[in-house]
Amino acid sequence: MTPSELYLDAAATTPPLPSVIECINAVQREAWGNPSSLHGTGLVAAEQLARSRQTIAAQLSADEDELIFTSGATESVHLALQGVAAGCPPGRLVISAVEHPAVEGAAGQLAQLGWTVARWPVDGSGRIRLELLDQLLAPPTQLVSLIWGQSEVGTVQPIPLVASACRERGIPFHTDATQLIPQGLMDWSTSCIDLLSFSSHKLQGPRGIGVLLHRQGVLAQPLLTGGGQEGGYRAGTEAVALIAGLAVALQQLPRFNPHQSMAPPGSTPQIRSMRDRLQSKLEAIPSLTVINATEEPRLPHHLACLIADRAGHPLAGRRLVQQLSRLGVACSSGSACRSGHAQDSAVLTAMNVAPSWRQSLLRFSLGPWLNDDDLDAVPPLLIRAIDACT
Ligand SMILES: Cc1ncc(COP(=O)(O)O)c(C=O)c1O
């Protein structure tokens, strides 16, 4: 975040908290050893790692041996899908039609191993069509992976319902919770989810560390082999300082009971009202349509819109992002992982948005570093950006 830039791209990444940076620096200084070493220097690192693991497990109501530290959500997703697939003959993998490229990529690798990949269709709000549940969970489905909070359009999927339907049928269920966990920590011990991926850099923790939560016996094989760290599920010397930073960041997050409310509460109590205030101001711009404006559940920090010029012609979201950046606002035209090249959004395509609008998405995603005054500056700047792109 440059000092002069308003940072509204939390779904891409978030600024590490000062307490996280302090903790990482302290651990790098004082517990820099290899936690597998048997000498005193190694033991200091091993103790630090054990403390962080305990804190993180407690935050998620998980057992410590249900946590695997990875390099980020992309690796967690690959370990989840490939780790399950290694334990059974190729069958059918069900994913939603609105997954992040990390899941699409992992599914593509299973397809090369002979798996069939079925995409669960979604409605116009990006939510999976529940009337297809029995059909999609019937044999030969052997693995299901669904995104919990959609990164481009903010839709929250009915994960507890699908997870328990999978449990009843004995089908391992993975969720990509990368966008959801930063908005609320769920209780892993009472959920029917078998595998859950998330990433530290989306919740004001450090970059380069992620988590896969797993039930014992679900993973048949690790992705990375070698030193036997992480219970044999992920070889490689543990990133002790990054894990400690993640533990600090997680402690700031509120709790979330998905059985009481399908939408997580938000990283702070104010985040939803800041989003709603920004939304109501943006809705006054005639050439702008908020996606899922009245839809619930929706990620509470997330606001996606489709934008046209004053004559009503769809504008390229990428151009608007660049123009807004010149005006001091950082936002995104969709998933950061897709932003390298202009192409129709697969998510908008799955939601049956008209083809001419599929490159016109603009995403604002908020964090606790913003306030109402910051957000009130955005609509006039957006109008300037729209005019500059016309
Ligand atoms: C929903 C979702 N899944 C996975 C990822 C990948 O996360 P990471 O960058 O930690 O690999 C992201 C990041 O944009 C995401 O939003």
mmCIF file of C-alpha atoms and ligand atoms in Angstrom:
data_model
loop_
_atom_site.group_PDB
_atom_site.id
_atom_site.type_symbol
_atom_site.label_atom_id
_atom_site.label_comp_id
_atom_site.label_asym_id
_atom_site.label_seq_id
_atom_site.Cartn_x
_atom_site.Cartn_y
_atom_site.Cartn_z
ATOM 1 C CA MET A 1 0.000 0.000 0.000
ATOM 2 C CA THR A 2 1.670 3.214 -1.078
ATOM 3 C CA PRO A 3 0.959 6.012 1.439
ATOM 4 C CA SER A 4 -1.012 7.985 -1.147
ATOM 5 C CA GLU A 5 -3.034 5.065 -2.504
ATOM 6 C CA LEU A 6 -6.452 4.042 -1.226
ATOM 7 C CA TYR A 7 -6.134 0.265 -1.085
ATOM 8 C CA LEU A 8 -9.442 -1.454 -1.961
ATOM 9 C CA ASP A 9 -8.056 -4.789 -3.144
ATOM 10 C CA ALA A 10 -8.191 -6.971 -0.015
ATOM 11 C CA ALA A 11 -9.343 -9.955 -2.054
ATOM 12 C CA ALA A 12 -5.983 -9.886 -3.894
ATOM 13 C CA THR A 13 -3.833 -9.425 -0.806
ATOM 14 C CA THR A 14 -3.768 -7.418 2.425
ATOM 15 C CA PRO A 15 -1.144 -5.329 4.239
ATOM 16 C CA PRO A 16 0.481 -7.329 7.066
ATOM 17 C CA LEU A 17 -0.484 -5.985 10.496
ATOM 18 C CA PRO A 18 2.277 -4.108 12.357
ATOM 19 C CA SER A 19 2.033 -6.738 15.131
ATOM 20 C CA VAL A 20 2.583 -9.445 12.488
ATOM 21 C CA ILE A 21 5.708 -7.732 11.144
ATOM 22 C CA GLU A 22 7.058 -7.262 14.673
ATOM 23 C CA CYS A 23 6.447 -10.904 15.492
ATOM 24 C CA ILE A 24 8.121 -12.120 12.280
ATOM 25 C CA ASN A 25 11.175 -9.941 12.926
ATOM 26 C CA ALA A 26 11.458 -11.198 16.502
ATOM 27 C CA VAL A 27 11.182 -14.842 15.449
ATOM 28 C CA GLN A 28 13.732 -14.352 12.638
ATOM 29 C CA ARG A 29 16.104 -12.870 15.200
ATOM 30 C CA GLU A 30 15.539 -15.262 18.085
ATOM 31 C CA ALA A 31 14.167 -18.534 16.689
ATOM 32 C CA TRP A 32 15.848 -18.775 13.304
ATOM 33 C CA GLY A 33 17.035 -22.376 13.746
ATOM 34 C CA ASN A 34 15.800 -25.443 11.919
ATOM 35 C CA PRO A 35 12.994 -26.881 14.082
ATOM 36 C CA SER A 36 14.114 -30.426 13.191
ATOM 37 C CA SER A 37 17.641 -29.897 14.596
ATOM 38 C CA LEU A 38 18.408 -31.536 17.919
ATOM 39 C CA HIS A 39 20.589 -28.779 19.370
ATOM 40 C CA GLY A 40 19.464 -25.814 21.450
ATOM 41 C CA THR A 41 19.111 -23.462 18.461
ATOM 42 C CA GLY A 42 16.802 -25.965 16.782
ATOM 43 C CA LEU A 43 14.820 -26.523 19.967
ATOM 44 C CA VAL A 44 14.095 -22.806 20.296
ATOM 45 C CA ALA A 45 12.647 -22.851 16.747
ATOM 46 C CA ALA A 46 10.751 -26.096 17.450
ATOM 47 C CA GLU A 47 9.194 -24.587 20.582
ATOM 48 C CA GLN A 48 8.183 -21.452 18.689
ATOM 49 C CA LEU A 49 6.666 -23.591 15.938
ATOM 50 C CA ALA A 50 4.779 -25.693 18.494
ATOM 51 C CA ARG A 51 3.371 -22.577 20.179
ATOM 52 C CA SER A 52 2.213 -21.110 16.862
ATOM 53 C CA ARG A 53 0.662 -24.416 15.808
ATOM 54 C CA GLN A 54 -1.199 -24.619 19.110
ATOM 55 C CA THR A 55 -2.534 -21.062 18.715
ATOM 56 C CA ILE A 56 -3.646 -21.598 15.118
ATOM 57 C CA ALA A 57 -5.298 -24.939 15.910
ATOM 58 C CA ALA A 58 -7.133 -23.346 18.862
ATOM 59 C CA GLN A 59 -8.360 -20.444 16.709
ATOM 60 C CA LEU A 60 -9.944 -22.927 14.301
ATOM 61 C CA SER A 61 -11.028 -25.483 16.959
ATOM 62 C CA ALA A 62 -8.876 -28.078 15.196
ATOM 63 C CA ASP A 63 -6.426 -30.660 16.503
ATOM 64 C CA GLU A 64 -2.811 -29.724 15.936
ATOM 65 C CA ASP A 65 -2.215 -32.757 13.719
ATOM 66 C CA GLU A 66 -5.093 -31.663 11.476
ATOM 67 C CA LEU A 67 -3.059 -28.632 10.331
ATOM 68 C CA ILE A 68 -0.612 -28.768 7.430
ATOM 69 C CA PHE A 69 1.406 -25.634 6.696
ATOM 70 C CA THR A 70 1.971 -24.995 2.999
ATOM 71 C CA SER A 71 3.222 -22.072 0.917
ATOM 72 C CA GLY A 72 -0.293 -20.696 0.319
ATOM 73 C CA ALA A 73 -3.792 -21.601 -0.783
ATOM 74 C CA THR A 74 -2.705 -22.730 -4.259
ATOM 75 C CA GLU A 75 -0.461 -25.404 -2.761
ATOM 76 C CA SER A 76 -3.090 -26.372 -0.165
ATOM 77 C CA VAL A 77 -5.670 -26.906 -2.901
ATOM 78 C CA HIS A 78 -3.270 -29.057 -4.947
ATOM 79 C CA LEU A 79 -2.323 -31.130 -1.895
ATOM 80 C CA ALA A 80 -6.000 -31.625 -1.034
ATOM 81 C CA LEU A 81 -7.133 -32.753 -4.477
ATOM 82 C CA GLN A 82 -4.075 -34.763 -5.440
ATOM 83 C CA GLY A 83 -3.713 -36.215 -1.947
ATOM 84 C CA VAL A 84 -7.247 -37.637 -2.050
ATOM 85 C CA ALA A 85 -7.027 -38.701 -5.693
ATOM 86 C CA ALA A 86 -3.888 -40.748 -4.994
ATOM 87 C CA GLY A 87 -5.933 -43.041 -2.741
ATOM 88 C CA CYS A 88 -8.539 -44.198 -5.242
ATOM 89 C CA PRO A 89 -8.915 -45.125 -8.901
ATOM 90 C CA PRO A 90 -9.874 -42.207 -11.191
ATOM 91 C CA GLY A 91 -13.527 -41.221 -10.798
ATOM 92 C CA ARG A 92 -15.528 -38.014 -10.985
ATOM 93 C CA LEU A 93 -14.411 -34.787 -9.347
ATOM 94 C CA VAL A 94 -17.169 -32.194 -8.867
ATOM 95 C CA ILE A 95 -16.141 -28.535 -8.647
ATOM 96 C CA SER A 96 -18.299 -25.437 -9.083
ATOM 97 C CA ALA A 97 -18.398 -23.453 -12.308
ATOM 98 C CA VAL A 98 -17.025 -20.435 -10.379
ATOM 99 C CA GLU A 99 -13.773 -21.723 -8.887
ATOM 100 C CA HIS A 100 -10.533 -19.815 -8.498
ATOM 101 C CA PRO A 101 -7.852 -20.749 -11.098
ATOM 102 C CA ALA A 102 -5.997 -22.672 -8.344
ATOM 103 C CA VAL A 103 -8.811 -25.246 -8.187
ATOM 104 C CA GLU A 104 -9.291 -25.239 -11.956
ATOM 105 C CA GLY A 105 -5.554 -25.948 -12.282
ATOM 106 C CA ALA A 106 -5.579 -28.799 -9.756
ATOM 107 C CA ALA A 107 -8.699 -30.261 -11.395
ATOM 108 C CA GLY A 108 -6.947 -30.086 -14.774
ATOM 109 C CA GLN A 109 -4.096 -32.177 -13.374
ATOM 110 C CA LEU A 110 -6.550 -34.829 -12.136
ATOM 111 C CA ALA A 111 -8.158 -34.834 -15.595
ATOM 112 C CA GLN A 112 -4.751 -35.774 -17.020
ATOM 113 C CA LEU A 113 -4.724 -38.728 -14.612
ATOM 114 C CA GLY A 114 -8.032 -39.983 -16.011
ATOM 115 C CA TRP A 115 -10.507 -38.199 -13.732
ATOM 116 C CA THR A 116 -13.706 -36.684 -15.124
ATOM 117 C CA VAL A 117 -14.280 -33.109 -13.960
ATOM 118 C CA ALA A 118 -17.923 -32.013 -13.616
ATOM 119 C CA ARG A 119 -18.684 -28.328 -13.038
ATOM 120 C CA TRP A 120 -21.645 -27.627 -10.752
ATOM 121 C CA PRO A 121 -23.749 -24.996 -12.607
ATOM 122 C CA VAL A 122 -24.584 -21.753 -10.801
ATOM 123 C CA ASP A 123 -27.520 -19.340 -10.960
ATOM 124 C CA GLY A 124 -27.332 -15.667 -11.925
ATOM 125 C CA SER A 125 -25.891 -14.764 -8.518
ATOM 126 C CA GLY A 126 -23.084 -17.321 -8.790
ATOM 127 C CA ARG A 127 -24.634 -19.725 -6.273
ATOM 128 C CA ILE A 128 -24.572 -23.460 -7.027
ATOM 129 C CA ARG A 129 -27.946 -24.837 -8.152
ATOM 130 C CA LEU A 130 -28.924 -26.980 -5.184
ATOM 131 C CA GLU A 131 -31.596 -28.867 -7.118
ATOM 132 C CA LEU A 132 -28.670 -30.676 -8.833
ATOM 133 C CA LEU A 133 -27.197 -31.942 -5.550
ATOM 134 C CA ASP A 134 -28.438 -35.555 -5.752
ATOM 135 C CA GLN A 135 -27.465 -35.848 -9.404
ATOM 136 C CA LEU A 136 -23.951 -34.451 -8.886
ATOM 137 C CA LEU A 137 -23.197 -36.413 -5.717
ATOM 138 C CA ALA A 138 -24.301 -39.731 -7.255
ATOM 139 C CA PRO A 139 -21.679 -42.277 -8.396
ATOM 140 C CA PRO A 140 -19.098 -42.023 -9.923
ATOM 141 C CA THR A 141 -18.426 -38.840 -7.848
ATOM 142 C CA GLN A 142 -15.455 -39.536 -5.567
ATOM 143 C CA LEU A 143 -14.371 -36.032 -4.581
ATOM 144 C CA VAL A 144 -16.075 -32.623 -4.316
ATOM 145 C CA SER A 145 -14.349 -29.246 -4.069
ATOM 146 C CA LEU A 146 -16.264 -25.962 -3.796
ATOM 147 C CA ILE A 147 -15.155 -22.387 -3.288
ATOM 148 C CA TRP A 148 -16.744 -20.975 -0.092
ATOM 149 C CA GLY A 149 -16.532 -17.230 -0.768
ATOM 150 C CA GLN A 150 -16.197 -16.340 -4.455
ATOM 151 C CA SER A 151 -13.293 -13.965 -5.078
ATOM 152 C CA GLU A 152 -14.671 -12.093 -8.130
ATOM 153 C CA VAL A 153 -18.354 -11.655 -7.239
ATOM 154 C CA GLY A 154 -18.468 -12.332 -3.485
ATOM 155 C CA THR A 155 -21.070 -15.125 -3.536
ATOM 156 C CA VAL A 156 -21.043 -17.378 -0.452
ATOM 157 C CA GLN A 157 -21.871 -21.021 -1.192
ATOM 158 C CA PRO A 158 -23.978 -23.252 1.105
ATOM 159 C CA ILE A 159 -20.887 -25.174 2.198
ATOM 160 C CA PRO A 160 -22.217 -26.753 5.453
ATOM 161 C CA LEU A 161 -25.156 -28.229 3.541
ATOM 162 C CA VAL A 162 -23.032 -29.740 0.743
ATOM 163 C CA ALA A 163 -20.375 -30.917 3.219
ATOM 164 C CA SER A 164 -22.937 -32.849 5.244
ATOM 165 C CA ALA A 165 -24.514 -34.302 2.073
ATOM 166 C CA CYS A 166 -21.026 -35.504 1.056
ATOM 167 C CA ARG A 167 -20.403 -36.924 4.537
ATOM 168 C CA GLU A 168 -23.675 -38.930 4.321
ATOM 169 C CA ARG A 169 -22.516 -40.387 1.012
ATOM 170 C CA GLY A 170 -18.905 -41.027 2.086
ATOM 171 C CA ILE A 171 -17.494 -38.548 -0.462
ATOM 172 C CA PRO A 172 -14.442 -36.507 0.655
ATOM 173 C CA PHE A 173 -15.278 -32.797 0.579
ATOM 174 C CA HIS A 174 -12.780 -29.947 0.149
ATOM 175 C CA THR A 175 -13.511 -26.229 0.315
ATOM 176 C CA ASP A 176 -11.366 -23.338 -0.879
ATOM 177 C CA ALA A 177 -12.023 -20.949 2.026
ATOM 178 C CA THR A 178 -9.330 -18.435 1.047
ATOM 179 C CA GLN A 179 -11.749 -15.497 0.833
ATOM 180 C CA LEU A 180 -14.038 -16.642 3.632
ATOM 181 C CA ILE A 181 -11.686 -17.257 6.582
ATOM 182 C CA PRO A 182 -10.452 -13.607 6.600
ATOM 183 C CA GLN A 183 -14.067 -12.619 7.329
ATOM 184 C CA GLY A 184 -14.669 -15.102 10.160
ATOM 185 C CA LEU A 185 -13.116 -18.176 11.776
ATOM 186 C CA MET A 186 -15.326 -21.238 11.723
ATOM 187 C CA ASP A 187 -15.314 -24.161 14.136
ATOM 188 C CA TRP A 188 -13.586 -27.015 12.297
ATOM 189 C CA SER A 189 -14.370 -29.589 15.012
ATOM 190 C CA THR A 190 -18.140 -29.443 14.461
ATOM 191 C CA SER A 191 -18.095 -29.154 10.660
ATOM 192 C CA CYS A 192 -18.494 -31.942 8.103
ATOM 193 C CA ILE A 193 -15.753 -30.509 5.874
ATOM 194 C CA ASP A 194 -12.897 -32.985 5.286
ATOM 195 C CA LEU A 195 -10.346 -30.581 3.786
ATOM 196 C CA LEU A 196 -10.159 -26.781 3.954
ATOM 197 C CA SER A 197 -7.612 -24.466 2.309
ATOM 198 C CA PHE A 198 -6.747 -20.873 3.114
ATOM 199 C CA SER A 199 -3.897 -18.428 2.845
ATOM 200 C CA SER A 200 -2.277 -16.064 5.332
ATOM 201 C CA HIS A 201 -1.758 -13.066 3.053
ATOM 202 C CA LYS A 202 -5.520 -12.520 2.630
ATOM 203 C CA LEU A 203 -5.970 -11.915 6.378
ATOM 204 C CA GLN A 204 -3.189 -9.441 7.109
ATOM 205 C CA GLY A 205 -0.671 -12.184 7.757
ATOM 206 C CA PRO A 206 2.562 -12.700 5.831
ATOM 207 C CA ARG A 207 2.812 -13.854 2.196
ATOM 208 C CA GLY A 208 4.164 -17.355 1.538
ATOM 209 C CA ILE A 209 2.288 -19.372 4.129
ATOM 210 C CA GLY A 210 -0.997 -21.246 3.845
ATOM 211 C CA VAL A 211 -2.912 -23.946 5.646
ATOM 212 C CA LEU A 212 -4.625 -27.159 4.698
ATOM 213 C CA LEU A 213 -6.930 -28.519 7.403
ATOM 214 C CA HIS A 214 -7.526 -32.235 6.963
ATOM 215 C CA ARG A 215 -9.312 -35.107 8.697
ATOM 216 C CA GLN A 216 -7.053 -38.041 9.549
ATOM 217 C CA GLY A 217 -6.989 -40.661 6.805
ATOM 218 C CA VAL A 218 -8.447 -38.482 4.019
ATOM 219 C CA LEU A 219 -5.109 -37.688 2.353
ATOM 220 C CA ALA A 220 -3.501 -40.756 0.818
ATOM 221 C CA GLN A 221 -0.286 -39.091 -0.317
ATOM 222 C CA PRO A 222 1.757 -35.896 0.112
ATOM 223 C CA LEU A 223 2.527 -33.557 -2.749
ATOM 224 C CA LEU A 224 6.100 -32.883 -1.609
ATOM 225 C CA THR A 225 8.169 -35.715 -0.171
ATOM 226 C CA GLY A 226 11.525 -35.659 1.589
ATOM 227 C CA GLY A 227 12.149 -34.710 5.211
ATOM 228 C CA GLY A 228 8.849 -35.929 6.617
ATOM 229 C CA GLN A 229 7.793 -32.612 8.166
ATOM 230 C CA GLU A 230 4.118 -31.803 8.832
ATOM 231 C CA GLY A 231 3.291 -35.367 9.793
ATOM 232 C CA GLY A 232 4.765 -36.580 6.488
ATOM 233 C CA TYR A 233 2.208 -34.602 4.472
ATOM 234 C CA ARG A 234 4.478 -31.712 3.442
ATOM 235 C CA ALA A 235 8.223 -32.049 3.356
ATOM 236 C CA GLY A 236 10.489 -29.026 3.678
ATOM 237 C CA THR A 237 11.853 -26.995 6.598
ATOM 238 C CA GLU A 238 8.943 -25.157 8.205
ATOM 239 C CA ALA A 239 8.702 -21.369 7.754
ATOM 240 C CA VAL A 240 8.721 -20.776 11.515
ATOM 241 C CA ALA A 241 8.585 -16.968 11.357
ATOM 242 C CA LEU A 242 5.780 -16.880 8.783
ATOM 243 C CA ILE A 243 3.755 -19.408 10.773
ATOM 244 C CA ALA A 244 4.207 -17.246 13.885
ATOM 245 C CA GLY A 245 3.004 -14.218 11.887
ATOM 246 C CA LEU A 246 -0.049 -16.145 10.719
ATOM 247 C CA ALA A 247 -0.862 -17.053 14.345
ATOM 248 C CA VAL A 248 -0.818 -13.357 15.294
ATOM 249 C CA ALA A 249 -3.023 -12.368 12.336
ATOM 250 C CA LEU A 250 -5.597 -15.092 13.016
ATOM 251 C CA GLN A 251 -6.049 -13.937 16.600
ATOM 252 C CA GLN A 252 -7.522 -10.637 15.333
ATOM 253 C CA LEU A 253 -10.356 -12.320 13.447
ATOM 254 C CA PRO A 254 -13.933 -12.761 14.718
ATOM 255 C CA ARG A 255 -15.667 -16.130 15.012
ATOM 256 C CA PHE A 256 -18.179 -17.412 12.505
ATOM 257 C CA ASN A 257 -20.877 -20.032 13.004
ATOM 258 C CA PRO A 258 -21.991 -21.076 9.493
ATOM 259 C CA HIS A 259 -24.916 -23.005 11.016
ATOM 260 C CA GLN A 260 -26.391 -19.773 12.402
ATOM 261 C CA SER A 261 -25.679 -17.432 9.494
ATOM 262 C CA MET A 262 -24.436 -18.341 6.042
ATOM 263 C CA ALA A 263 -22.427 -15.094 5.708
ATOM 264 C CA PRO A 264 -19.321 -14.540 7.837
ATOM 265 C CA PRO A 265 -19.451 -11.477 10.120
ATOM 266 C CA GLY A 266 -16.549 -9.553 8.531
ATOM 267 C CA SER A 267 -13.023 -8.872 9.732
ATOM 268 C CA THR A 268 -14.348 -5.940 11.816
ATOM 269 C CA PRO A 269 -17.897 -5.036 12.915
ATOM 270 C CA GLN A 270 -17.734 -1.937 10.667
ATOM 271 C CA ILE A 271 -16.689 -3.634 7.452
ATOM 272 C CA ARG A 272 -20.163 -4.495 6.170
ATOM 273 C CA SER A 273 -21.559 -1.010 6.819
ATOM 274 C CA MET A 274 -18.538 0.566 5.075
ATOM 275 C CA ARG A 275 -19.220 -1.704 2.082
ATOM 276 C CA ASP A 276 -22.944 -0.869 2.112
ATOM 277 C CA ARG A 277 -22.224 2.869 2.318
ATOM 278 C CA LEU A 278 -19.836 2.633 -0.645
ATOM 279 C CA GLN A 279 -22.385 0.542 -2.526
ATOM 280 C CA SER A 280 -25.188 3.072 -2.072
ATOM 281 C CA LYS A 281 -22.938 5.882 -3.333
ATOM 282 C CA LEU A 282 -21.777 3.853 -6.332
ATOM 283 C CA GLU A 283 -25.356 2.922 -7.191
ATOM 284 C CA ALA A 284 -25.998 6.604 -7.897
ATOM 285 C CA ILE A 285 -23.647 6.363 -10.914
ATOM 286 C CA PRO A 286 -26.026 5.636 -13.816
ATOM 287 C CA SER A 287 -23.600 3.530 -15.882
ATOM 288 C CA LEU A 288 -22.789 1.199 -12.980
ATOM 289 C CA THR A 289 -24.588 -1.981 -11.907
ATOM 290 C CA VAL A 290 -23.676 -3.627 -8.621
ATOM 291 C CA ILE A 291 -23.520 -7.417 -8.932
ATOM 292 C CA ASN A 292 -25.556 -9.265 -6.280
ATOM 293 C CA ALA A 293 -26.567 -5.869 -4.848
ATOM 294 C CA THR A 294 -29.323 -7.299 -2.647
ATOM 295 C CA GLU A 295 -28.117 -10.888 -2.589
ATOM 296 C CA GLU A 296 -27.350 -12.584 0.721
ATOM 297 C CA PRO A 297 -25.207 -14.292 1.777
ATOM 298 C CA ARG A 298 -22.365 -12.270 0.272
ATOM 299 C CA LEU A 299 -18.805 -11.652 1.477
ATOM 300 C CA PRO A 300 -19.219 -8.604 3.766
ATOM 301 C CA HIS A 301 -16.137 -6.742 2.509
ATOM 302 C CA HIS A 302 -16.775 -7.318 -1.179
ATOM 303 C CA LEU A 303 -18.351 -5.136 -3.855
ATOM 304 C CA ALA A 304 -18.343 -6.096 -7.527
ATOM 305 C CA CYS A 305 -19.889 -4.056 -10.320
ATOM 306 C CA LEU A 306 -20.248 -3.908 -14.082
ATOM 307 C CA ILE A 307 -19.363 -0.583 -15.649
ATOM 308 C CA ALA A 308 -20.316 1.165 -18.885
ATOM 309 C CA ASP A 309 -19.513 4.582 -20.319
ATOM 310 C CA ARG A 310 -22.093 7.395 -20.256
ATOM 311 C CA ALA A 311 -23.573 6.057 -23.517
ATOM 312 C CA GLY A 312 -24.099 2.645 -21.935
ATOM 313 C CA HIS A 313 -21.283 0.787 -23.752
ATOM 314 C CA PRO A 314 -19.442 -1.686 -21.507
ATOM 315 C CA LEU A 315 -15.972 -0.510 -20.484
ATOM 316 C CA ALA A 316 -12.913 -2.747 -20.075
ATOM 317 C CA GLY A 317 -12.434 -3.329 -16.334
ATOM 318 C CA ARG A 318 -8.649 -3.554 -16.796
ATOM 319 C CA ARG A 319 -8.499 -0.056 -18.297
ATOM 320 C CA LEU A 320 -10.582 1.336 -15.455
ATOM 321 C CA VAL A 321 -8.295 -0.292 -12.887
ATOM 322 C CA GLN A 322 -5.268 1.335 -14.526
ATOM 323 C CA GLN A 323 -7.033 4.699 -14.701
ATOM 324 C CA LEU A 324 -8.139 4.480 -11.051
ATOM 325 C CA SER A 325 -4.595 3.615 -10.055
ATOM 326 C CA ARG A 326 -3.421 6.879 -11.692
ATOM 327 C CA LEU A 327 -6.034 8.627 -9.553
ATOM 328 C CA GLY A 328 -4.776 6.921 -6.380
ATOM 329 C CA VAL A 329 -7.275 4.067 -5.952
ATOM 330 C CA ALA A 330 -6.133 0.428 -5.953
ATOM 331 C CA CYS A 331 -8.838 -2.045 -6.962
ATOM 332 C CA SER A 332 -9.160 -4.920 -9.377
ATOM 333 C CA SER A 333 -11.043 -6.148 -12.417
ATOM 334 C CA GLY A 334 -11.479 -9.656 -11.030
ATOM 335 C CA SER A 335 -9.175 -12.321 -9.725
ATOM 336 C CA ALA A 336 -5.581 -11.040 -9.463
ATOM 337 C CA CYS A 337 -4.502 -14.401 -10.875
ATOM 338 C CA ARG A 338 -6.341 -13.659 -14.111
ATOM 339 C CA SER A 339 -5.346 -10.029 -14.466
ATOM 340 C CA GLY A 340 -2.304 -10.686 -16.681
ATOM 341 C CA HIS A 341 -4.348 -10.823 -19.874
ATOM 342 C CA ALA A 342 -7.666 -9.541 -21.164
ATOM 343 C CA GLN A 343 -10.220 -12.332 -21.363
ATOM 344 C CA ASP A 344 -13.849 -12.932 -20.546
ATOM 345 C CA SER A 345 -14.383 -13.718 -16.884
ATOM 346 C CA ALA A 346 -15.189 -17.437 -16.547
ATOM 347 C CA VAL A 347 -17.181 -16.561 -13.425
ATOM 348 C CA LEU A 348 -19.389 -14.021 -15.242
ATOM 349 C CA THR A 349 -19.758 -16.513 -18.103
ATOM 350 C CA ALA A 350 -20.960 -19.197 -15.674
ATOM 351 C CA MET A 351 -23.427 -16.665 -14.214
ATOM 352 C CA ASN A 352 -24.799 -16.127 -17.728
ATOM 353 C CA VAL A 353 -23.839 -12.445 -17.849
ATOM 354 C CA ALA A 354 -24.204 -11.175 -21.447
ATOM 355 C CA PRO A 355 -20.959 -11.668 -23.451
ATOM 356 C CA SER A 356 -20.411 -7.929 -24.041
ATOM 357 C CA TRP A 357 -20.149 -7.367 -20.245
ATOM 358 C CA ARG A 358 -17.771 -10.170 -19.337
ATOM 359 C CA GLN A 359 -14.674 -7.950 -19.301
ATOM 360 C CA SER A 360 -16.370 -5.043 -17.525
ATOM 361 C CA LEU A 361 -16.062 -6.169 -13.914
ATOM 362 C CA LEU A 362 -14.656 -3.859 -11.279
ATOM 363 C CA ARG A 363 -14.041 -5.242 -7.784
ATOM 364 C CA PHE A 364 -13.615 -3.255 -4.598
ATOM 365 C CA SER A 365 -12.694 -5.300 -1.516
ATOM 366 C CA LEU A 366 -12.262 -3.550 1.811
ATOM 367 C CA GLY A 367 -10.216 -3.983 4.954
ATOM 368 C CA PRO A 368 -9.890 -2.492 8.448
ATOM 369 C CA TRP A 369 -7.250 0.014 7.228
ATOM 370 C CA LEU A 370 -10.042 2.015 5.471
ATOM 371 C CA ASN A 371 -12.619 4.400 6.925
ATOM 372 C CA ASP A 372 -15.791 6.096 5.652
ATOM 373 C CA ASP A 373 -13.916 9.237 4.587
ATOM 374 C CA ASP A 374 -11.549 7.153 2.443
ATOM 375 C CA LEU A 375 -14.480 5.441 0.798
ATOM 376 C CA ASP A 376 -16.415 8.652 0.172
ATOM 377 C CA ALA A 377 -13.500 9.749 -2.039
ATOM 378 C CA VAL A 378 -13.962 6.762 -4.359
ATOM 379 C CA PRO A 379 -17.201 7.518 -6.321
ATOM 380 C CA PRO A 380 -16.043 10.923 -7.728
ATOM 381 C CA LEU A 381 -12.702 9.368 -8.703
ATOM 382 C CA LEU A 382 -14.512 6.509 -10.385
ATOM 383 C CA ILE A 383 -16.609 8.973 -12.404
ATOM 384 C CA ARG A 384 -13.380 10.669 -13.529
ATOM 385 C CA ALA A 385 -11.901 7.300 -14.466
ATOM 386 C CA ILE A 386 -15.020 6.342 -16.450
ATOM 387 C CA ASP A 387 -14.872 9.631 -18.370
ATOM 388 C CA ALA A 388 -11.145 9.171 -19.044
ATOM 389 C CA CYS A 389 -11.781 5.679 -20.445
ATOM 390 C CA THR A 390 -14.646 6.801 -22.704
HETATM 391 C C1 LIG B 1 -10.463 -18.097 -3.657
HETATM 392 C C2 LIG B 1 -8.976 -18.174 -3.806
HETATM 393 N N1 LIG B 1 -8.380 -19.378 -3.826
HETATM 394 C C3 LIG B 1 -7.051 -19.502 -3.939
HETATM 395 C C4 LIG B 1 -6.240 -18.401 -4.056
HETATM 396 C C5 LIG B 1 -4.752 -18.573 -4.176
HETATM 397 O O1 LIG B 1 -4.130 -18.170 -2.997
HETATM 398 P P1 LIG B 1 -2.531 -18.068 -2.853
HETATM 399 O O2 LIG B 1 -2.152 -16.786 -3.483
HETATM 400 O O3 LIG B 1 -2.271 -18.062 -1.393
HETATM 401 O O4 LIG B 1 -1.944 -19.248 -3.500
HETATM 402 C C6 LIG B 1 -6.810 -17.125 -4.044
HETATM 403 C C7 LIG B 1 -5.984 -15.916 -4.216
HETATM 404 O O5 LIG B 1 -6.346 -15.007 -4.947
HETATM 405 C C8 LIG B 1 -8.226 -17.009 -3.913
HETATM 406 O O6 LIG B 1 -8.834 -15.815 -3.894
#
